[in-house]
Tab-separated table of C-alpha atoms in Angstrom:
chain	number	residue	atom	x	y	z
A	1	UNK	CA	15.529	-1.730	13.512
A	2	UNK	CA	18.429	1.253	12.652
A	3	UNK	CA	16.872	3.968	10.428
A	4	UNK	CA	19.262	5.073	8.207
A	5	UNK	CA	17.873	7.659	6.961
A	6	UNK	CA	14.855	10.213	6.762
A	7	UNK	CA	12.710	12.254	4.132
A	8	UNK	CA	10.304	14.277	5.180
A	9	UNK	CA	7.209	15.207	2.805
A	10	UNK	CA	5.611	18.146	4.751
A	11	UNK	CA	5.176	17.400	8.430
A	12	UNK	CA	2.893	14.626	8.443
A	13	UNK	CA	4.617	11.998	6.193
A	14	UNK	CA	8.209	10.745	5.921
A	15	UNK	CA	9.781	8.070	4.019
A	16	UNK	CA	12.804	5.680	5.821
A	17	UNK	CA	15.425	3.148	5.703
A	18	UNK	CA	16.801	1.023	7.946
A	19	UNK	CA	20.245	-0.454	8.267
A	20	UNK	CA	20.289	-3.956	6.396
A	21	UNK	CA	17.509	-3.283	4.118
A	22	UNK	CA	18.541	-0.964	1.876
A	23	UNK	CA	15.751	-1.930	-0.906
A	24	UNK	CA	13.390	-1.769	1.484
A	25	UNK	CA	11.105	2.034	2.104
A	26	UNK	CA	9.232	2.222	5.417
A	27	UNK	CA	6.184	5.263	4.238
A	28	UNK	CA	5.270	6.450	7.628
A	29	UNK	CA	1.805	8.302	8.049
A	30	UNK	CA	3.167	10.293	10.887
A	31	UNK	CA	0.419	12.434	12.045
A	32	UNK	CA	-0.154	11.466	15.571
A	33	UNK	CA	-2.466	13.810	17.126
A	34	UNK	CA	-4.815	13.089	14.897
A	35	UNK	CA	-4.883	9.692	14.652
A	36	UNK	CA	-3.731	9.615	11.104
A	37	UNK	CA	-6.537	11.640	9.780
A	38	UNK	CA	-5.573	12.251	5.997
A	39	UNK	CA	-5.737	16.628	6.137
A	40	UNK	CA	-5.559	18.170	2.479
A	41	UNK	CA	-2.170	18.711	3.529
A	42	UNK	CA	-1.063	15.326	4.530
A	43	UNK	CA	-2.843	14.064	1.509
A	44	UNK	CA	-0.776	15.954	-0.567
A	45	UNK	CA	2.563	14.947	1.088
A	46	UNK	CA	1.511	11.311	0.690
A	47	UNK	CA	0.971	11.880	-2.955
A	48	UNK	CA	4.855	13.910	-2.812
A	49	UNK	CA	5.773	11.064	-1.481
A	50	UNK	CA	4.740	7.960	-3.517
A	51	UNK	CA	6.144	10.371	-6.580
A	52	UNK	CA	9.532	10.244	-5.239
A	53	UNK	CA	9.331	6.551	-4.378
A	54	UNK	CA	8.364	5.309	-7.630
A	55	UNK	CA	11.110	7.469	-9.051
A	56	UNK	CA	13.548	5.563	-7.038
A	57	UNK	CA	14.763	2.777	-8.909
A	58	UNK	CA	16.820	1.122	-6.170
A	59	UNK	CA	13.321	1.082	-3.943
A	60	UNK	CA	11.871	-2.688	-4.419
A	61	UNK	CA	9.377	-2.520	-2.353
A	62	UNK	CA	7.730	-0.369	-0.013
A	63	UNK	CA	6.240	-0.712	3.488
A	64	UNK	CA	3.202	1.633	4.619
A	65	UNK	CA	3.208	2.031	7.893
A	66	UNK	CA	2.237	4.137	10.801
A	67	UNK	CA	3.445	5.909	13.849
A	68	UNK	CA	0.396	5.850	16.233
A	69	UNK	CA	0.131	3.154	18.645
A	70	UNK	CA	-3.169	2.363	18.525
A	71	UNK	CA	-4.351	3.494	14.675
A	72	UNK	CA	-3.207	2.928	11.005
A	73	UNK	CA	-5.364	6.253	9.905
A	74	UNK	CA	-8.954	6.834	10.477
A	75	UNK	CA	-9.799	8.113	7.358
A	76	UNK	CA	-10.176	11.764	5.970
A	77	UNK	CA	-10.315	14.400	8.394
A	78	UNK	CA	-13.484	15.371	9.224
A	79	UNK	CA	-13.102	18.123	11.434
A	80	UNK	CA	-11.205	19.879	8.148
A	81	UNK	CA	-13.886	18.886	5.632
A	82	UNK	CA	-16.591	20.300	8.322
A	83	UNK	CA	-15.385	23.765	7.840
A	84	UNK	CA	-15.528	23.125	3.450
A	85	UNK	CA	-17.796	24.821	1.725
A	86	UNK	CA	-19.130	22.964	-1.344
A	87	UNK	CA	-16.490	24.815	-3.732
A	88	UNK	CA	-13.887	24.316	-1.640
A	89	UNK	CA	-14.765	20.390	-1.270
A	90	UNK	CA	-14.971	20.230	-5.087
A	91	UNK	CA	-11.299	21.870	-5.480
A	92	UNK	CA	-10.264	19.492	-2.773
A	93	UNK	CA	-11.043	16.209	-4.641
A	94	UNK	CA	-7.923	15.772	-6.942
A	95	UNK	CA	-5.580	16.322	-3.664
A	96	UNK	CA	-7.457	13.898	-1.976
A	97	UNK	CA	-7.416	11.181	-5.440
A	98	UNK	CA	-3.979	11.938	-5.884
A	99	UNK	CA	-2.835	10.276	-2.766
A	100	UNK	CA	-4.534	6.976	-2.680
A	101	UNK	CA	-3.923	6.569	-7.056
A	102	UNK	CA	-0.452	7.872	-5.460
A	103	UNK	CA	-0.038	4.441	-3.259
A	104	UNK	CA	-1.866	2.358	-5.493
A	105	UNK	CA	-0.018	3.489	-8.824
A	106	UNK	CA	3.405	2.585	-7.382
A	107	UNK	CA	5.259	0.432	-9.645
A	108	UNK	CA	6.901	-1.948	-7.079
A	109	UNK	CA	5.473	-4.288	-4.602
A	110	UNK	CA	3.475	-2.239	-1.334
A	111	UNK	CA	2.449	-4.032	1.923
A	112	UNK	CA	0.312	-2.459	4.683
A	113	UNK	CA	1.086	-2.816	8.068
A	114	UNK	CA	-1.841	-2.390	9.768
A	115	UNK	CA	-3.436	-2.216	13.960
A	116	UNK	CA	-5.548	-0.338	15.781
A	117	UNK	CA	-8.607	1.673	13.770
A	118	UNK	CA	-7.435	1.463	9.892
A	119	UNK	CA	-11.517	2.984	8.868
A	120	UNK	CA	-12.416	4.730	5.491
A	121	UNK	CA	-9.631	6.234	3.677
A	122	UNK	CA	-7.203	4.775	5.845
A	123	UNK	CA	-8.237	0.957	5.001
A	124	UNK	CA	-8.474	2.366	1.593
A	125	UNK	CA	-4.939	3.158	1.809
A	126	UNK	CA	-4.015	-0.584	2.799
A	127	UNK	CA	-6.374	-1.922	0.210
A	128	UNK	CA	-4.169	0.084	-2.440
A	129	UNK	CA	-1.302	-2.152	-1.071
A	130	UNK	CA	-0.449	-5.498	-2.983
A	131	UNK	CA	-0.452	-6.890	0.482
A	132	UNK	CA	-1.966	-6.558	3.722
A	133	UNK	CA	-0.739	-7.591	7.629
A	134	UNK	CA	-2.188	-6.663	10.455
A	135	UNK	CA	-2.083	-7.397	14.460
A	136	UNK	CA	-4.633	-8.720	16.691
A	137	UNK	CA	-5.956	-5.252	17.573
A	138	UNK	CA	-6.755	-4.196	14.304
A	139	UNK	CA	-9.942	-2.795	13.316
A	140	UNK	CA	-11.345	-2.212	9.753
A	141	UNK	CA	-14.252	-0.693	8.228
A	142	UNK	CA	-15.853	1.605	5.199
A	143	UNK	CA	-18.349	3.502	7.301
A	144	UNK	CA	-18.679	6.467	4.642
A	145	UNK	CA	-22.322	6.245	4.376
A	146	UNK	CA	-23.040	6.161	7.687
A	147	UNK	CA	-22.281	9.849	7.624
A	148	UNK	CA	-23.702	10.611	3.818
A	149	UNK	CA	-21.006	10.021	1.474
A	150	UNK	CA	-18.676	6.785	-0.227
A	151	UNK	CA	-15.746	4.984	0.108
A	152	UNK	CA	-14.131	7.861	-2.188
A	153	UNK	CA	-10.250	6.948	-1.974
A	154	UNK	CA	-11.138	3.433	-4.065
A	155	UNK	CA	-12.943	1.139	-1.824
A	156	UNK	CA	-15.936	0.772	-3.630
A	157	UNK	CA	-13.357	-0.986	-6.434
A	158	UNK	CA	-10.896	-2.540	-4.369
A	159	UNK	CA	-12.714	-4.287	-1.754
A	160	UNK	CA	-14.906	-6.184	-4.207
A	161	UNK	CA	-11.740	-7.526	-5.947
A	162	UNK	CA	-10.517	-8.705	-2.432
A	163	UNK	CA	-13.633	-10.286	-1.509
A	164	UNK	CA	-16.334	-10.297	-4.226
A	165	UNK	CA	-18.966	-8.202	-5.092
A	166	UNK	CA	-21.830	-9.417	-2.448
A	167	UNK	CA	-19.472	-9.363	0.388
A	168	UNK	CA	-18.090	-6.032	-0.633
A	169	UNK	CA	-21.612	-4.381	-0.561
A	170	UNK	CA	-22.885	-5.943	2.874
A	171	UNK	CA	-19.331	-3.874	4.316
A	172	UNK	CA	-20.233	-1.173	2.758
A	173	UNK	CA	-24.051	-0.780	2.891
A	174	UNK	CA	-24.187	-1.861	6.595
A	175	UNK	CA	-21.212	0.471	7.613
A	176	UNK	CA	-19.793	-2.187	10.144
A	177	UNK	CA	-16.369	-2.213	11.482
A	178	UNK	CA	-14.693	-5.673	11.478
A	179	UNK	CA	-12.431	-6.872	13.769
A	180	UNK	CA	-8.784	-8.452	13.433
A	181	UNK	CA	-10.117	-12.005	13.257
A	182	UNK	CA	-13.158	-11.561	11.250
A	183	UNK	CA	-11.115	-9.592	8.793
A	184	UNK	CA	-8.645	-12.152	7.970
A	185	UNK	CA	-11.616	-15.291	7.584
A	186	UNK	CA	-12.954	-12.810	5.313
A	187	UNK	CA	-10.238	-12.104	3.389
A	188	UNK	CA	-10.070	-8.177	4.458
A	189	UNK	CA	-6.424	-8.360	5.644
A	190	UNK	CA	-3.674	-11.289	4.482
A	191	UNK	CA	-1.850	-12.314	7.529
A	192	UNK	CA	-2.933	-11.444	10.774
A	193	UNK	CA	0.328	-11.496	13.662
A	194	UNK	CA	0.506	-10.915	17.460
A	195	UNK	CA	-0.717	-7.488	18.440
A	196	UNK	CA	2.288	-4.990	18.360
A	197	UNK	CA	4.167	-6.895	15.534
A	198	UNK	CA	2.301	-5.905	12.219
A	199	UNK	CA	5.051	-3.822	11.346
A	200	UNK	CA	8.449	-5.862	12.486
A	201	UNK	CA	6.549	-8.386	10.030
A	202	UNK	CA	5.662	-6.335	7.118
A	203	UNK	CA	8.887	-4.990	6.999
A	204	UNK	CA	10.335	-8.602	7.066
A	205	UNK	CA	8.352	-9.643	4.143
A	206	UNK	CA	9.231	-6.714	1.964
A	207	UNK	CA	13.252	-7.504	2.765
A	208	UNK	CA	12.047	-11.295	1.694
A	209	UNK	CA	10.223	-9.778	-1.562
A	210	UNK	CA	13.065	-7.144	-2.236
A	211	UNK	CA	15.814	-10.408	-2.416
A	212	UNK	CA	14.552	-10.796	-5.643
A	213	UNK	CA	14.806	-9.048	-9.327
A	214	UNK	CA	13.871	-5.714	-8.965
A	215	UNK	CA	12.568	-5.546	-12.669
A	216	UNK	CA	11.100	-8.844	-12.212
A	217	UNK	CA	9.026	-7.373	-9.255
A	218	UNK	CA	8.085	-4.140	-11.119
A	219	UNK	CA	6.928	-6.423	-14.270
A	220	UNK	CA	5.056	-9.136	-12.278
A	221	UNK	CA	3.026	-6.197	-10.292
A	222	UNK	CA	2.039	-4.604	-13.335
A	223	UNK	CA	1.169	-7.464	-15.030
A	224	UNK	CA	-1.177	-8.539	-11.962
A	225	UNK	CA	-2.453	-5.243	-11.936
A	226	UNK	CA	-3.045	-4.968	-15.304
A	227	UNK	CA	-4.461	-8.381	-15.866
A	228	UNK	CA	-6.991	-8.730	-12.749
A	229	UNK	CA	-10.756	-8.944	-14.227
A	230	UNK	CA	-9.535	-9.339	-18.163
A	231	UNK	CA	-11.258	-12.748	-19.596
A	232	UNK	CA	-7.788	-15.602	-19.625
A	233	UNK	CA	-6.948	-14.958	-23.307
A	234	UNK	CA	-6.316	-11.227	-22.900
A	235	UNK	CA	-4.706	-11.444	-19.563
A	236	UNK	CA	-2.283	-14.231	-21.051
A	237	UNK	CA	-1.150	-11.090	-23.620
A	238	UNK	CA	-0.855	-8.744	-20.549
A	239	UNK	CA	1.290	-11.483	-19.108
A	240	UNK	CA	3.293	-11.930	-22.093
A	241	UNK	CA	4.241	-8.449	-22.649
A	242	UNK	CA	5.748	-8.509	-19.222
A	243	UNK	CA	7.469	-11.513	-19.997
A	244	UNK	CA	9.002	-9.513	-22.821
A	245	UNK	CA	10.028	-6.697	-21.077
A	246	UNK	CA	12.168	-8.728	-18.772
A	247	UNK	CA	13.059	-11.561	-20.974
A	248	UNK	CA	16.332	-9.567	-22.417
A	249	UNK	CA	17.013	-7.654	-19.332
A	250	UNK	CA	20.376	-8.003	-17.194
A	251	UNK	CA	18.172	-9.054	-14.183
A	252	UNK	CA	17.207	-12.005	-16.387
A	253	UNK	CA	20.614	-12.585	-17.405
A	254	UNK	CA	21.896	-12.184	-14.072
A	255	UNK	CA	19.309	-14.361	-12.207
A	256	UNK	CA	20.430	-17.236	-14.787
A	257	UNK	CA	23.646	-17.117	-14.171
A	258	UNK	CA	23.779	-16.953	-10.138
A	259	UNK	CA	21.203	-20.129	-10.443
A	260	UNK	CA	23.795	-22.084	-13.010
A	261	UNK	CA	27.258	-20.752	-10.562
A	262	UNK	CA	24.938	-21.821	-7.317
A	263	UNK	CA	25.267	-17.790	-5.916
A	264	UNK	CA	22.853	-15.261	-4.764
A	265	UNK	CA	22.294	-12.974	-7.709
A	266	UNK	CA	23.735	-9.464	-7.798
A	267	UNK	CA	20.637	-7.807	-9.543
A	268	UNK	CA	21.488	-5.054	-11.946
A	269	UNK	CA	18.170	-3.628	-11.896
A	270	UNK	CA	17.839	-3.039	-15.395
């Protein structure tokens, strides 16, 4: 797949796109050497990042992916937060928030493509994703307490949405890592492909997600998002206010119209 083109938020994160899918942003953790490890640094970029994405109204979806061969990111780094001292780990905390809410709180459809070690913060960065694929090597985990702290970047509130609130606490009490197989029985991860092809496939779902009506997306995402856990009559007014937002719009009118003249649309966006 052609990249296009290339932004670069600090050294450790970049954002591309590829020839043919011009809807479509590829956010790369890109810091090898450490397997992904999220730095204060690269935490920060991410956030950069997801900030310019969600500015970006010709971005319909977006692809988080990563460029070591055998991890997805390992989590927070470590060695950095070894050499903290309690003040310093306090001042640290909003840089660290700021990049998972950053992923989570983007406003268009986000798939993870995940293999290799994706532990701790970095399955908390796929679970911030809409949608989750992974290979056959993949290996995923919350192991914070096994060395005296939480899931911090949101598992202890994703995962139990994912997979309830028992099965969330045995992963997360016990530590375990899970492999590619287990994790997809259990729900962990939402397709599970040949090793090496996690990300040839994510990014072919997002091009079949970004075919559609770019406000359509945006609405439908937020009114998942903003529905989940709401009893059914106050979810079905969450729903309907996103049914008004894109009721009038030219996507609507658009979508209409290329159905009735037997055309793909040409979405507006608006």
């Amino acid at each position: 797949m052609t990249v296009t083109s290339e932004q670069r938020f600090g050294e450790f994160v970049a954002v591309r796109r590829h020839a043919g899918q011009e809807h479509v942003a590829e956010l790369v953790l890109d810091r090898p050497k450490a397997m992904n490890a999220v730095s204060t640094d690269m935490a920060r970029s991410i956030a950069a990042a997801c900030e310019a994405l969600g500015a970006d109204p010709g971005v319909r979806v977006t692809v988080l992916t990563s460029s070591h061969e055998r991890a997805f990111c390992v989590g927070a780094d470590l060695k950095e937060r070894n050499s903290f001292t309690d003040a310093e780990l306090v001042r640290q905390r909003p840089t660290a928030r700021a990049a998972y809410t950053g992923v989570l709180e983007l406003p268009m459809p986000t798939i993870a493509a995940v293999h290799g070690f994706a532990l701790g913060g970095g399955f908390e960065l796929a679970l911030a994703c809409d949608v989750i694929v992974a290979d056959a090597t993949a290996v995923v985990g919350l192991p914070e307490v096994s060395v005296g702290v939480i899931p911090g970047g949101g598992g202890t509130q994703l995962l139990p949405r994912r997979v309830g609130a028992a099965r969330a606490a045995e992963l997360v009490f016990t530590a375990r890592r899970v492999q590619a197989a287990e994790a997809r029985a259990l729900g962990l991860v939402d397709e599970l492909v040949e090793a090496g092809r996690d990300r040839e496939e994510a990014l072919a779902l997002g091009a079949r997600m970004a075919a559609n009506s770019p406000v359509g997306l945006r609405a439908a995402k937020k009114a998942l998002r903003l529905g989940h856990g709401l009893d059914l009559r106050a979810g079905l007014e969450v729903e309907d206010a996103a049914w008004r937002s894109v009721a009038f719009s030219g996507d609507r009118a658009e979508g209409v119209a290329a159905f009735n003249e037997k055309r793909s649309p040409r979405w507006p966006g608006e």
